């Protein structure tokens, strides 16, 4: 008797997590691996956040909380949205979720009807496609072009819209490319969406990790006329180095947020109570460690780009505006050599792991099979050594 349903049978594990597991397995066998696959900052969670968690434990904050999150946290989130992002929000239109991931997953669960289309610009974060497919939605992947800095143009968006478009996902800054939309670019996308009823899903989890003069603007602020159909998703994982604590949140139209809370009440209930108190400290406490962390990423990105520029066959489209990844294309290498090692990103990334001892994520997971993603959330020496080893491995194929 086969018990698994079609959803389960079609569901693949997250490829970023799969790579990490493979790298760890090799490391445990004693094989040296430089792990550049990771999607989490390399600093520890700041001390004042940990202290808040310890205090919560000592104070006995160990019981169920409101499903949507403790009031202090929903207030802190609503304040943050209002003050930092220019988004109208209040504690009754905030839901605190088990990471940004759960916010997105429940959002699609409560909005997608079978056959609904969701526009997903590629390269995209790995989980968007399965998250849309699970409730029966149809991902409409629109490939953003490298020559446009991997950003969706208004024209491309317009031609992907149909009467069945239920939602459009905007992830700025983007995982994996680091591309981020300026206020003007968001407004231009918004102008196209005026003619549709599509919900706008804005995943802003990398908002605080931005470089140079780029100024981050929330989608709901950039397109005020459509603000009442934007759901903004964020979380503490990346900016506060709290990936393991699992705190995400969302704000948006009250009926949608309330439906997400109802779903949560029938599935996971509240997220960990202790993590919620830590999250209040994170959002309301000192923020000074963030620019230091961002400087570290920036320096490593510059160093890595220096090596990639000197590696024929590899190319990065400009310096990322945000996040902490480099999306490296090897299309030129694939064209210039006739080797099975460059036939697809899975084969190439496997080669890099075996030949160079460097773990990266295949671009296929992000909708581009001629690319791979590395993370700079690793010590400077790891990033430069890893890239140098990749450079040598590429030269060995090209020879
Ligand atoms: N959105 C994007 C673009 C991400 O890269 C991630 C994590 O890698 C998430 C959402 C989810 O983050 P979390 O569930 O850890 O808060």
mmCIF file of C-alpha atoms and ligand atoms in Angstrom:
data_model
loop_
_atom_site.group_PDB
_atom_site.id
_atom_site.type_symbol
_atom_site.label_atom_id
_atom_site.label_comp_id
_atom_site.label_asym_id
_atom_site.label_seq_id
_atom_site.Cartn_x
_atom_site.Cartn_y
_atom_site.Cartn_z
ATOM 1 C CA UNK A 1 0.000 0.000 0.000
ATOM 2 C CA UNK A 2 1.429 3.345 -1.001
ATOM 3 C CA UNK A 3 0.513 5.944 1.566
ATOM 4 C CA UNK A 4 2.210 9.041 0.252
ATOM 5 C CA UNK A 5 0.103 11.556 -1.595
ATOM 6 C CA UNK A 6 1.067 13.347 -4.789
ATOM 7 C CA UNK A 7 2.351 16.403 -2.918
ATOM 8 C CA UNK A 8 4.743 14.313 -0.850
ATOM 9 C CA UNK A 9 5.889 12.267 -3.814
ATOM 10 C CA UNK A 10 6.724 15.403 -5.792
ATOM 11 C CA UNK A 11 8.379 17.207 -2.919
ATOM 12 C CA UNK A 12 12.160 17.499 -3.109
ATOM 13 C CA UNK A 13 14.213 18.496 -0.058
ATOM 14 C CA UNK A 14 15.515 22.076 -0.010
ATOM 15 C CA UNK A 15 18.679 21.927 -2.126
ATOM 16 C CA UNK A 16 20.556 24.459 -0.032
ATOM 17 C CA UNK A 17 20.055 22.313 3.044
ATOM 18 C CA UNK A 18 20.970 19.173 1.072
ATOM 19 C CA UNK A 19 24.350 20.633 0.032
ATOM 20 C CA UNK A 20 25.078 21.609 3.597
ATOM 21 C CA UNK A 21 24.335 18.063 4.734
ATOM 22 C CA UNK A 22 26.684 16.596 2.092
ATOM 23 C CA UNK A 23 29.512 18.978 3.058
ATOM 24 C CA UNK A 24 29.029 18.059 6.710
ATOM 25 C CA UNK A 25 29.086 14.356 5.924
ATOM 26 C CA UNK A 26 32.441 14.749 4.133
ATOM 27 C CA UNK A 27 33.814 16.862 6.993
ATOM 28 C CA UNK A 28 32.797 14.196 9.497
ATOM 29 C CA UNK A 29 34.749 11.646 7.461
ATOM 30 C CA UNK A 30 37.820 13.858 7.869
ATOM 31 C CA UNK A 31 37.764 15.294 4.321
ATOM 32 C CA UNK A 32 38.621 19.023 4.466
ATOM 33 C CA UNK A 33 35.777 21.058 2.976
ATOM 34 C CA UNK A 34 35.471 24.825 2.718
ATOM 35 C CA UNK A 35 31.764 25.330 3.112
ATOM 36 C CA UNK A 36 30.581 28.291 1.068
ATOM 37 C CA UNK A 37 27.060 26.945 0.762
ATOM 38 C CA UNK A 38 25.751 28.356 3.969
ATOM 39 C CA UNK A 39 22.839 30.779 4.166
ATOM 40 C CA UNK A 40 23.485 32.149 7.621
ATOM 41 C CA UNK A 41 25.729 34.882 9.041
ATOM 42 C CA UNK A 42 28.952 33.604 10.588
ATOM 43 C CA UNK A 43 28.776 35.784 13.729
ATOM 44 C CA UNK A 44 27.144 34.516 16.906
ATOM 45 C CA UNK A 45 23.760 35.867 17.991
ATOM 46 C CA UNK A 46 24.613 39.076 19.927
ATOM 47 C CA UNK A 47 24.932 38.727 23.685
ATOM 48 C CA UNK A 48 22.046 41.027 24.663
ATOM 49 C CA UNK A 49 19.655 38.881 22.614
ATOM 50 C CA UNK A 50 20.862 35.690 24.283
ATOM 51 C CA UNK A 51 20.543 37.366 27.694
ATOM 52 C CA UNK A 52 16.901 38.205 26.968
ATOM 53 C CA UNK A 53 16.266 34.531 26.190
ATOM 54 C CA UNK A 54 17.983 33.436 29.410
ATOM 55 C CA UNK A 55 15.904 35.943 31.380
ATOM 56 C CA UNK A 56 12.707 34.699 29.731
ATOM 57 C CA UNK A 57 13.589 31.145 30.744
ATOM 58 C CA UNK A 58 14.361 32.190 34.310
ATOM 59 C CA UNK A 59 11.120 34.179 34.474
ATOM 60 C CA UNK A 60 9.189 31.080 33.510
ATOM 61 C CA UNK A 61 8.115 32.274 30.071
ATOM 62 C CA UNK A 62 7.878 28.673 29.079
ATOM 63 C CA UNK A 63 4.209 28.222 28.306
ATOM 64 C CA UNK A 64 1.994 28.599 25.248
ATOM 65 C CA UNK A 65 1.699 32.175 24.046
ATOM 66 C CA UNK A 66 -0.857 33.827 21.791
ATOM 67 C CA UNK A 67 -0.754 31.994 18.463
ATOM 68 C CA UNK A 68 0.182 35.167 16.571
ATOM 69 C CA UNK A 69 3.011 35.958 18.984
ATOM 70 C CA UNK A 70 3.311 37.786 22.297
ATOM 71 C CA UNK A 71 1.914 41.308 22.265
ATOM 72 C CA UNK A 72 5.317 42.928 23.014
ATOM 73 C CA UNK A 73 6.772 41.292 19.921
ATOM 74 C CA UNK A 74 3.859 42.129 17.637
ATOM 75 C CA UNK A 75 4.068 45.705 18.898
ATOM 76 C CA UNK A 76 7.819 45.809 18.249
ATOM 77 C CA UNK A 77 7.269 44.438 14.749
ATOM 78 C CA UNK A 78 4.454 46.888 13.947
ATOM 79 C CA UNK A 79 6.624 49.772 15.224
ATOM 80 C CA UNK A 80 9.533 48.583 13.126
ATOM 81 C CA UNK A 81 7.358 48.450 10.012
ATOM 82 C CA UNK A 82 6.018 51.942 10.662
ATOM 83 C CA UNK A 83 9.280 53.635 11.601
ATOM 84 C CA UNK A 84 11.865 51.881 9.444
ATOM 85 C CA UNK A 85 9.818 50.845 6.461
ATOM 86 C CA UNK A 86 7.037 53.405 6.188
ATOM 87 C CA UNK A 87 4.468 50.585 6.199
ATOM 88 C CA UNK A 88 1.152 51.015 7.975
ATOM 89 C CA UNK A 89 0.902 48.202 10.493
ATOM 90 C CA UNK A 90 -0.484 47.473 13.943
ATOM 91 C CA UNK A 91 -0.202 44.474 16.276
ATOM 92 C CA UNK A 92 -3.473 43.005 14.982
ATOM 93 C CA UNK A 93 -2.117 42.821 11.458
ATOM 94 C CA UNK A 94 1.123 41.093 12.428
ATOM 95 C CA UNK A 95 1.756 37.366 12.672
ATOM 96 C CA UNK A 96 4.948 35.952 14.157
ATOM 97 C CA UNK A 97 5.978 32.759 12.416
ATOM 98 C CA UNK A 98 8.527 29.981 12.586
ATOM 99 C CA UNK A 99 10.981 31.875 10.408
ATOM 100 C CA UNK A 100 10.194 33.881 7.300
ATOM 101 C CA UNK A 101 9.743 30.472 5.703
ATOM 102 C CA UNK A 102 6.567 29.663 7.622
ATOM 103 C CA UNK A 103 5.166 33.127 6.928
ATOM 104 C CA UNK A 104 5.536 32.543 3.190
ATOM 105 C CA UNK A 105 4.285 28.986 3.340
ATOM 106 C CA UNK A 106 1.138 29.849 5.284
ATOM 107 C CA UNK A 107 0.536 32.899 3.121
ATOM 108 C CA UNK A 108 0.371 30.651 0.050
ATOM 109 C CA UNK A 109 -1.712 28.068 1.922
ATOM 110 C CA UNK A 110 -4.399 30.623 2.738
ATOM 111 C CA UNK A 111 -4.460 32.429 -0.614
ATOM 112 C CA UNK A 112 -3.788 29.946 -3.415
ATOM 113 C CA UNK A 113 -6.588 28.027 -5.094
ATOM 114 C CA UNK A 114 -5.636 25.180 -7.441
ATOM 115 C CA UNK A 115 -4.653 26.663 -10.799
ATOM 116 C CA UNK A 116 -3.838 30.129 -9.469
ATOM 117 C CA UNK A 117 -0.683 31.562 -10.998
ATOM 118 C CA UNK A 118 2.114 33.098 -8.993
ATOM 119 C CA UNK A 119 4.792 35.089 -10.792
ATOM 120 C CA UNK A 120 8.241 34.211 -9.513
ATOM 121 C CA UNK A 121 11.172 36.146 -10.949
ATOM 122 C CA UNK A 122 14.221 33.915 -11.466
ATOM 123 C CA UNK A 123 16.826 33.467 -10.165
ATOM 124 C CA UNK A 124 14.602 32.810 -7.163
ATOM 125 C CA UNK A 125 14.938 31.586 -3.612
ATOM 126 C CA UNK A 126 14.681 27.785 -3.621
ATOM 127 C CA UNK A 127 11.477 27.396 -1.640
ATOM 128 C CA UNK A 128 9.125 29.712 -3.563
ATOM 129 C CA UNK A 129 8.288 27.161 -6.269
ATOM 130 C CA UNK A 130 7.399 24.233 -3.969
ATOM 131 C CA UNK A 131 5.562 26.590 -1.612
ATOM 132 C CA UNK A 132 3.306 27.705 -4.467
ATOM 133 C CA UNK A 133 2.878 24.154 -5.771
ATOM 134 C CA UNK A 134 1.866 22.581 -2.449
ATOM 135 C CA UNK A 135 -1.608 24.220 -2.357
ATOM 136 C CA UNK A 136 -1.999 23.566 -6.116
ATOM 137 C CA UNK A 137 -0.733 26.884 -7.441
ATOM 138 C CA UNK A 138 1.118 27.262 -10.705
ATOM 139 C CA UNK A 139 4.520 28.947 -10.495
ATOM 140 C CA UNK A 140 5.056 31.258 -13.459
ATOM 141 C CA UNK A 141 8.805 31.635 -13.543
ATOM 142 C CA UNK A 142 10.027 34.733 -15.363
ATOM 143 C CA UNK A 143 13.740 34.735 -16.027
ATOM 144 C CA UNK A 144 15.277 38.074 -15.155
ATOM 145 C CA UNK A 145 18.176 38.726 -17.483
ATOM 146 C CA UNK A 146 21.791 39.043 -16.395
ATOM 147 C CA UNK A 147 22.084 42.168 -18.576
ATOM 148 C CA UNK A 148 19.322 43.771 -16.476
ATOM 149 C CA UNK A 149 21.209 42.957 -13.292
ATOM 150 C CA UNK A 150 18.868 40.007 -12.734
ATOM 151 C CA UNK A 151 15.989 42.373 -12.064
ATOM 152 C CA UNK A 152 12.552 41.914 -13.542
ATOM 153 C CA UNK A 153 11.623 44.724 -15.936
ATOM 154 C CA UNK A 154 8.103 46.217 -16.015
ATOM 155 C CA UNK A 155 7.680 44.843 -19.537
ATOM 156 C CA UNK A 156 8.628 41.313 -18.481
ATOM 157 C CA UNK A 157 6.208 41.547 -15.573
ATOM 158 C CA UNK A 158 3.442 42.807 -17.828
ATOM 159 C CA UNK A 159 3.805 39.950 -20.274
ATOM 160 C CA UNK A 160 3.659 37.374 -17.462
ATOM 161 C CA UNK A 161 0.413 38.739 -15.998
ATOM 162 C CA UNK A 162 -2.790 36.882 -16.856
ATOM 163 C CA UNK A 163 -6.305 36.943 -15.396
ATOM 164 C CA UNK A 164 -5.180 33.937 -13.310
ATOM 165 C CA UNK A 165 -2.292 35.783 -11.642
ATOM 166 C CA UNK A 166 -2.967 35.544 -7.933
ATOM 167 C CA UNK A 167 0.326 36.896 -6.663
ATOM 168 C CA UNK A 168 3.717 38.252 -7.616
ATOM 169 C CA UNK A 169 6.787 37.627 -5.485
ATOM 170 C CA UNK A 170 9.384 40.342 -5.064
ATOM 171 C CA UNK A 171 12.512 39.403 -3.156
ATOM 172 C CA UNK A 172 14.762 42.401 -2.720
ATOM 173 C CA UNK A 173 17.642 42.122 -1.954
ATOM 174 C CA UNK A 174 17.564 38.774 -3.661
ATOM 175 C CA UNK A 175 18.824 35.423 -2.625
ATOM 176 C CA UNK A 176 20.782 34.282 -4.693
ATOM 177 C CA UNK A 177 21.846 37.234 -6.867
ATOM 178 C CA UNK A 178 21.956 40.117 -4.359
ATOM 179 C CA UNK A 179 20.029 42.248 -6.863
ATOM 180 C CA UNK A 180 17.832 44.841 -5.151
ATOM 181 C CA UNK A 181 15.194 47.155 -6.576
ATOM 182 C CA UNK A 182 15.409 50.902 -6.036
ATOM 183 C CA UNK A 183 12.295 52.822 -5.016
ATOM 184 C CA UNK A 184 11.892 53.963 -8.609
ATOM 185 C CA UNK A 185 12.198 50.439 -9.993
ATOM 186 C CA UNK A 186 9.598 49.169 -7.520
ATOM 187 C CA UNK A 187 7.263 52.020 -8.435
ATOM 188 C CA UNK A 188 7.598 51.072 -12.117
ATOM 189 C CA UNK A 189 6.682 47.450 -11.338
ATOM 190 C CA UNK A 190 3.797 48.749 -9.232
ATOM 191 C CA UNK A 191 2.493 50.793 -12.157
ATOM 192 C CA UNK A 192 2.188 47.581 -14.187
ATOM 193 C CA UNK A 193 0.340 45.858 -11.342
ATOM 194 C CA UNK A 194 -2.256 48.652 -11.117
ATOM 195 C CA UNK A 195 -4.195 46.917 -13.886
ATOM 196 C CA UNK A 196 -4.303 43.563 -12.076
ATOM 197 C CA UNK A 197 -5.648 42.331 -8.744
ATOM 198 C CA UNK A 198 -2.488 40.428 -7.921
ATOM 199 C CA UNK A 199 -1.340 40.198 -4.364
ATOM 200 C CA UNK A 200 2.219 41.452 -3.954
ATOM 201 C CA UNK A 201 4.424 39.322 -1.749
ATOM 202 C CA UNK A 202 7.480 41.247 -0.666
ATOM 203 C CA UNK A 203 10.197 39.132 0.925
ATOM 204 C CA UNK A 204 12.458 41.667 2.644
ATOM 205 C CA UNK A 205 14.531 39.335 4.799
ATOM 206 C CA UNK A 206 17.836 40.806 3.537
ATOM 207 C CA UNK A 207 16.780 44.451 3.906
ATOM 208 C CA UNK A 208 19.530 45.288 6.407
ATOM 209 C CA UNK A 209 22.329 43.655 4.462
ATOM 210 C CA UNK A 210 23.009 46.196 1.753
ATOM 211 C CA UNK A 211 26.175 47.646 0.238
ATOM 212 C CA UNK A 212 27.562 50.954 -0.956
ATOM 213 C CA UNK A 213 25.077 53.705 -1.612
ATOM 214 C CA UNK A 214 22.097 51.470 -2.232
ATOM 215 C CA UNK A 215 19.053 52.676 -0.358
ATOM 216 C CA UNK A 216 16.588 49.967 0.595
ATOM 217 C CA UNK A 217 12.891 50.754 0.166
ATOM 218 C CA UNK A 218 10.036 48.474 1.146
ATOM 219 C CA UNK A 219 7.725 47.545 -1.701
ATOM 220 C CA UNK A 220 4.605 48.734 0.180
ATOM 221 C CA UNK A 221 6.208 52.160 0.604
ATOM 222 C CA UNK A 222 7.361 52.420 -3.004
ATOM 223 C CA UNK A 223 3.884 51.685 -4.382
ATOM 224 C CA UNK A 224 1.529 53.409 -1.936
ATOM 225 C CA UNK A 225 -1.499 53.049 -4.216
ATOM 226 C CA UNK A 226 -1.214 49.247 -3.930
ATOM 227 C CA UNK A 227 -0.006 49.102 -0.329
ATOM 228 C CA UNK A 228 -3.251 47.462 0.801
ATOM 229 C CA UNK A 229 -2.475 44.383 -1.247
ATOM 230 C CA UNK A 230 1.141 43.947 -0.248
ATOM 231 C CA UNK A 231 2.106 41.275 2.252
ATOM 232 C CA UNK A 232 5.526 42.054 3.665
ATOM 233 C CA UNK A 233 7.519 39.142 5.019
ATOM 234 C CA UNK A 234 10.638 39.514 7.089
ATOM 235 C CA UNK A 235 12.495 37.740 9.877
ATOM 236 C CA UNK A 236 15.349 37.930 12.314
ATOM 237 C CA UNK A 237 17.475 35.140 10.873
ATOM 238 C CA UNK A 238 19.785 37.148 8.658
ATOM 239 C CA UNK A 239 20.055 40.632 10.195
ATOM 240 C CA UNK A 240 20.401 39.390 13.777
ATOM 241 C CA UNK A 241 22.199 36.131 13.058
ATOM 242 C CA UNK A 242 19.321 34.190 14.551
ATOM 243 C CA UNK A 243 18.757 31.467 11.968
ATOM 244 C CA UNK A 244 18.294 28.733 14.568
ATOM 245 C CA UNK A 245 15.837 30.690 16.694
ATOM 246 C CA UNK A 246 13.202 30.560 13.960
ATOM 247 C CA UNK A 247 11.547 33.957 14.193
ATOM 248 C CA UNK A 248 9.852 35.424 11.153
ATOM 249 C CA UNK A 249 6.922 37.766 10.766
ATOM 250 C CA UNK A 250 4.536 39.254 8.269
ATOM 251 C CA UNK A 251 2.160 42.151 7.955
ATOM 252 C CA UNK A 252 -0.461 42.890 5.339
ATOM 253 C CA UNK A 253 -4.203 42.908 4.731
ATOM 254 C CA UNK A 254 -5.906 41.997 7.992
ATOM 255 C CA UNK A 255 -8.071 39.215 6.527
ATOM 256 C CA UNK A 256 -5.009 37.471 5.123
ATOM 257 C CA UNK A 257 -2.989 37.831 8.336
ATOM 258 C CA UNK A 258 -5.955 36.593 10.378
ATOM 259 C CA UNK A 259 -6.290 33.559 8.086
ATOM 260 C CA UNK A 260 -2.570 32.841 8.538
ATOM 261 C CA UNK A 261 -3.094 33.008 12.302
ATOM 262 C CA UNK A 262 -6.053 30.611 12.065
ATOM 263 C CA UNK A 263 -3.940 28.190 10.045
ATOM 264 C CA UNK A 264 -1.150 28.488 12.583
ATOM 265 C CA UNK A 265 -3.632 27.829 15.395
ATOM 266 C CA UNK A 266 -4.505 24.505 13.749
ATOM 267 C CA UNK A 267 -0.951 23.536 12.924
ATOM 268 C CA UNK A 268 2.116 24.808 14.788
ATOM 269 C CA UNK A 269 0.535 27.213 17.351
ATOM 270 C CA UNK A 270 2.888 29.919 18.650
ATOM 271 C CA UNK A 271 6.590 29.816 17.865
ATOM 272 C CA UNK A 272 8.979 29.074 20.754
ATOM 273 C CA UNK A 273 8.128 31.432 23.628
ATOM 274 C CA UNK A 274 11.774 32.025 24.574
ATOM 275 C CA UNK A 275 12.726 32.931 21.005
ATOM 276 C CA UNK A 276 9.934 35.521 21.049
ATOM 277 C CA UNK A 277 11.418 37.339 24.061
ATOM 278 C CA UNK A 278 14.825 37.220 22.396
ATOM 279 C CA UNK A 279 13.255 38.710 19.272
ATOM 280 C CA UNK A 280 11.839 41.657 21.235
ATOM 281 C CA UNK A 281 15.384 42.381 22.498
ATOM 282 C CA UNK A 282 16.747 42.074 18.965
ATOM 283 C CA UNK A 283 14.261 44.499 17.428
ATOM 284 C CA UNK A 284 14.302 47.053 20.238
ATOM 285 C CA UNK A 285 17.930 46.767 21.445
ATOM 286 C CA UNK A 286 21.273 47.943 20.031
ATOM 287 C CA UNK A 287 21.660 47.608 16.280
ATOM 288 C CA UNK A 288 25.317 48.571 16.054
ATOM 289 C CA UNK A 289 26.626 45.074 15.271
ATOM 290 C CA UNK A 290 24.716 45.005 11.978
ATOM 291 C CA UNK A 291 26.925 47.499 10.061
ATOM 292 C CA UNK A 292 30.018 45.689 11.337
ATOM 293 C CA UNK A 293 28.699 42.369 10.052
ATOM 294 C CA UNK A 294 27.760 43.998 6.747
ATOM 295 C CA UNK A 295 31.276 45.493 6.425
ATOM 296 C CA UNK A 296 32.717 42.009 6.821
ATOM 297 C CA UNK A 297 30.494 40.671 4.049
ATOM 298 C CA UNK A 298 31.331 43.652 1.849
ATOM 299 C CA UNK A 299 35.082 43.145 2.230
ATOM 300 C CA UNK A 300 34.782 39.449 1.403
ATOM 301 C CA UNK A 301 32.579 40.135 -1.621
ATOM 302 C CA UNK A 302 35.194 42.568 -2.967
ATOM 303 C CA UNK A 303 37.980 40.020 -2.410
ATOM 304 C CA UNK A 304 35.955 37.228 -4.035
ATOM 305 C CA UNK A 305 35.024 39.381 -7.030
ATOM 306 C CA UNK A 306 38.730 40.157 -7.513
ATOM 307 C CA UNK A 307 39.471 36.436 -7.896
ATOM 308 C CA UNK A 308 36.420 35.725 -10.083
ATOM 309 C CA UNK A 309 37.354 38.542 -12.469
ATOM 310 C CA UNK A 310 40.665 36.799 -13.037
ATOM 311 C CA UNK A 311 39.024 33.442 -13.701
ATOM 312 C CA UNK A 312 38.211 33.026 -17.384
ATOM 313 C CA UNK A 313 34.880 31.275 -17.830
ATOM 314 C CA UNK A 314 33.312 32.551 -14.592
ATOM 315 C CA UNK A 315 31.293 35.725 -14.331
ATOM 316 C CA UNK A 316 29.292 37.655 -11.753
ATOM 317 C CA UNK A 317 26.834 40.286 -12.952
ATOM 318 C CA UNK A 318 28.065 43.385 -11.113
ATOM 319 C CA UNK A 319 28.538 43.740 -7.400
ATOM 320 C CA UNK A 320 25.511 42.651 -5.370
ATOM 321 C CA UNK A 321 23.441 45.428 -3.845
ATOM 322 C CA UNK A 322 22.582 43.283 -0.860
ATOM 323 C CA UNK A 323 22.427 39.845 0.848
ATOM 324 C CA UNK A 324 25.612 37.839 1.328
ATOM 325 C CA UNK A 325 25.917 35.679 -1.738
ATOM 326 C CA UNK A 326 27.623 35.687 -5.087
ATOM 327 C CA UNK A 327 25.760 34.105 -7.962
ATOM 328 C CA UNK A 328 28.521 32.961 -10.277
ATOM 329 C CA UNK A 329 27.701 32.038 -13.851
ATOM 330 C CA UNK A 330 29.833 29.500 -15.701
ATOM 331 C CA UNK A 331 28.032 29.711 -19.057
ATOM 332 C CA UNK A 332 31.223 30.869 -20.825
ATOM 333 C CA UNK A 333 33.168 27.947 -19.404
ATOM 334 C CA UNK A 334 30.426 25.538 -20.453
ATOM 335 C CA UNK A 335 30.579 26.933 -23.981
ATOM 336 C CA UNK A 336 34.325 26.828 -24.308
ATOM 337 C CA UNK A 337 35.033 23.311 -23.069
ATOM 338 C CA UNK A 338 33.504 20.003 -23.916
ATOM 339 C CA UNK A 339 33.339 18.290 -20.563
ATOM 340 C CA UNK A 340 30.570 16.470 -18.719
ATOM 341 C CA UNK A 341 31.727 18.351 -15.614
ATOM 342 C CA UNK A 342 30.143 21.560 -16.877
ATOM 343 C CA UNK A 343 26.921 19.982 -18.142
ATOM 344 C CA UNK A 344 24.602 21.483 -15.607
ATOM 345 C CA UNK A 345 25.119 23.080 -12.227
ATOM 346 C CA UNK A 346 24.681 19.858 -10.262
ATOM 347 C CA UNK A 347 27.618 18.208 -12.072
ATOM 348 C CA UNK A 348 29.729 21.355 -11.770
ATOM 349 C CA UNK A 349 29.081 21.847 -8.065
ATOM 350 C CA UNK A 350 29.832 18.176 -7.444
ATOM 351 C CA UNK A 351 33.111 18.610 -9.286
ATOM 352 C CA UNK A 352 33.935 21.666 -7.144
ATOM 353 C CA UNK A 353 33.218 19.693 -3.982
ATOM 354 C CA UNK A 354 35.274 16.700 -5.043
ATOM 355 C CA UNK A 355 38.146 18.423 -6.865
ATOM 356 C CA UNK A 356 38.441 21.709 -4.946
ATOM 357 C CA UNK A 357 36.901 20.700 -1.623
ATOM 358 C CA UNK A 358 34.531 23.663 -1.813
ATOM 359 C CA UNK A 359 30.801 23.385 -1.138
ATOM 360 C CA UNK A 360 28.558 25.658 -3.208
ATOM 361 C CA UNK A 361 24.892 25.467 -4.184
ATOM 362 C CA UNK A 362 23.922 24.511 -7.758
ATOM 363 C CA UNK A 363 22.196 27.297 -9.669
ATOM 364 C CA UNK A 364 19.512 24.839 -10.758
ATOM 365 C CA UNK A 365 18.010 25.217 -7.283
ATOM 366 C CA UNK A 366 17.476 28.906 -8.095
ATOM 367 C CA UNK A 367 16.275 28.420 -11.675
ATOM 368 C CA UNK A 368 19.601 28.849 -13.534
ATOM 369 C CA UNK A 369 21.483 25.683 -14.431
ATOM 370 C CA UNK A 370 24.604 27.513 -15.605
ATOM 371 C CA UNK A 371 25.433 29.104 -12.292
ATOM 372 C CA UNK A 372 26.276 28.331 -8.699
ATOM 373 C CA UNK A 373 25.915 30.286 -5.485
ATOM 374 C CA UNK A 374 28.553 30.876 -2.890
ATOM 375 C CA UNK A 375 28.038 32.586 0.427
ATOM 376 C CA UNK A 376 30.468 35.068 1.972
ATOM 377 C CA UNK A 377 29.150 34.343 5.454
ATOM 378 C CA UNK A 378 32.372 32.567 6.230
ATOM 379 C CA UNK A 379 35.784 33.779 7.468
ATOM 380 C CA UNK A 380 37.786 35.955 5.033
ATOM 381 C CA UNK A 381 40.404 33.224 4.634
ATOM 382 C CA UNK A 382 37.733 30.641 3.771
ATOM 383 C CA UNK A 383 36.232 32.884 1.118
ATOM 384 C CA UNK A 384 39.559 33.705 -0.572
ATOM 385 C CA UNK A 385 40.932 30.161 -0.258
ATOM 386 C CA UNK A 386 37.661 28.701 -1.474
ATOM 387 C CA UNK A 387 37.596 30.996 -4.502
ATOM 388 C CA UNK A 388 41.260 30.291 -5.251
ATOM 389 C CA UNK A 389 40.559 26.561 -5.167
ATOM 390 C CA UNK A 390 37.557 27.066 -7.450
ATOM 391 C CA UNK A 391 39.808 29.076 -9.788
ATOM 392 C CA UNK A 392 42.307 26.188 -9.911
ATOM 393 C CA UNK A 393 39.534 23.656 -10.493
ATOM 394 C CA UNK A 394 38.164 25.762 -13.377
ATOM 395 C CA UNK A 395 41.652 26.067 -14.896
ATOM 396 C CA UNK A 396 42.021 22.278 -14.704
ATOM 397 C CA UNK A 397 38.848 21.807 -16.816
ATOM 398 C CA UNK A 398 39.801 24.512 -19.278
ATOM 399 C CA UNK A 399 43.244 22.996 -19.838
HETATM 400 N N1 LIG B 1 13.425 34.326 2.141
HETATM 401 C C1 LIG B 1 14.649 34.245 1.610
HETATM 402 C C2 LIG B 1 14.918 34.970 0.354
HETATM 403 C C3 LIG B 1 15.657 33.497 2.229
HETATM 404 O O1 LIG B 1 16.875 33.445 1.693
HETATM 405 C C4 LIG B 1 15.341 32.803 3.427
HETATM 406 C C5 LIG B 1 16.352 31.941 4.073
HETATM 407 O O2 LIG B 1 17.331 31.545 3.516
HETATM 408 C C6 LIG B 1 14.047 32.928 3.946
HETATM 409 C C7 LIG B 1 13.113 33.692 3.280
HETATM 410 C C8 LIG B 1 13.601 32.217 5.205
HETATM 411 O O3 LIG B 1 14.340 32.537 6.297
HETATM 412 P P1 LIG B 1 13.976 32.007 7.750
HETATM 413 O O4 LIG B 1 12.881 31.025 7.628
HETATM 414 O O5 LIG B 1 15.235 31.399 8.264
HETATM 415 O O6 LIG B 1 13.552 33.225 8.514
#
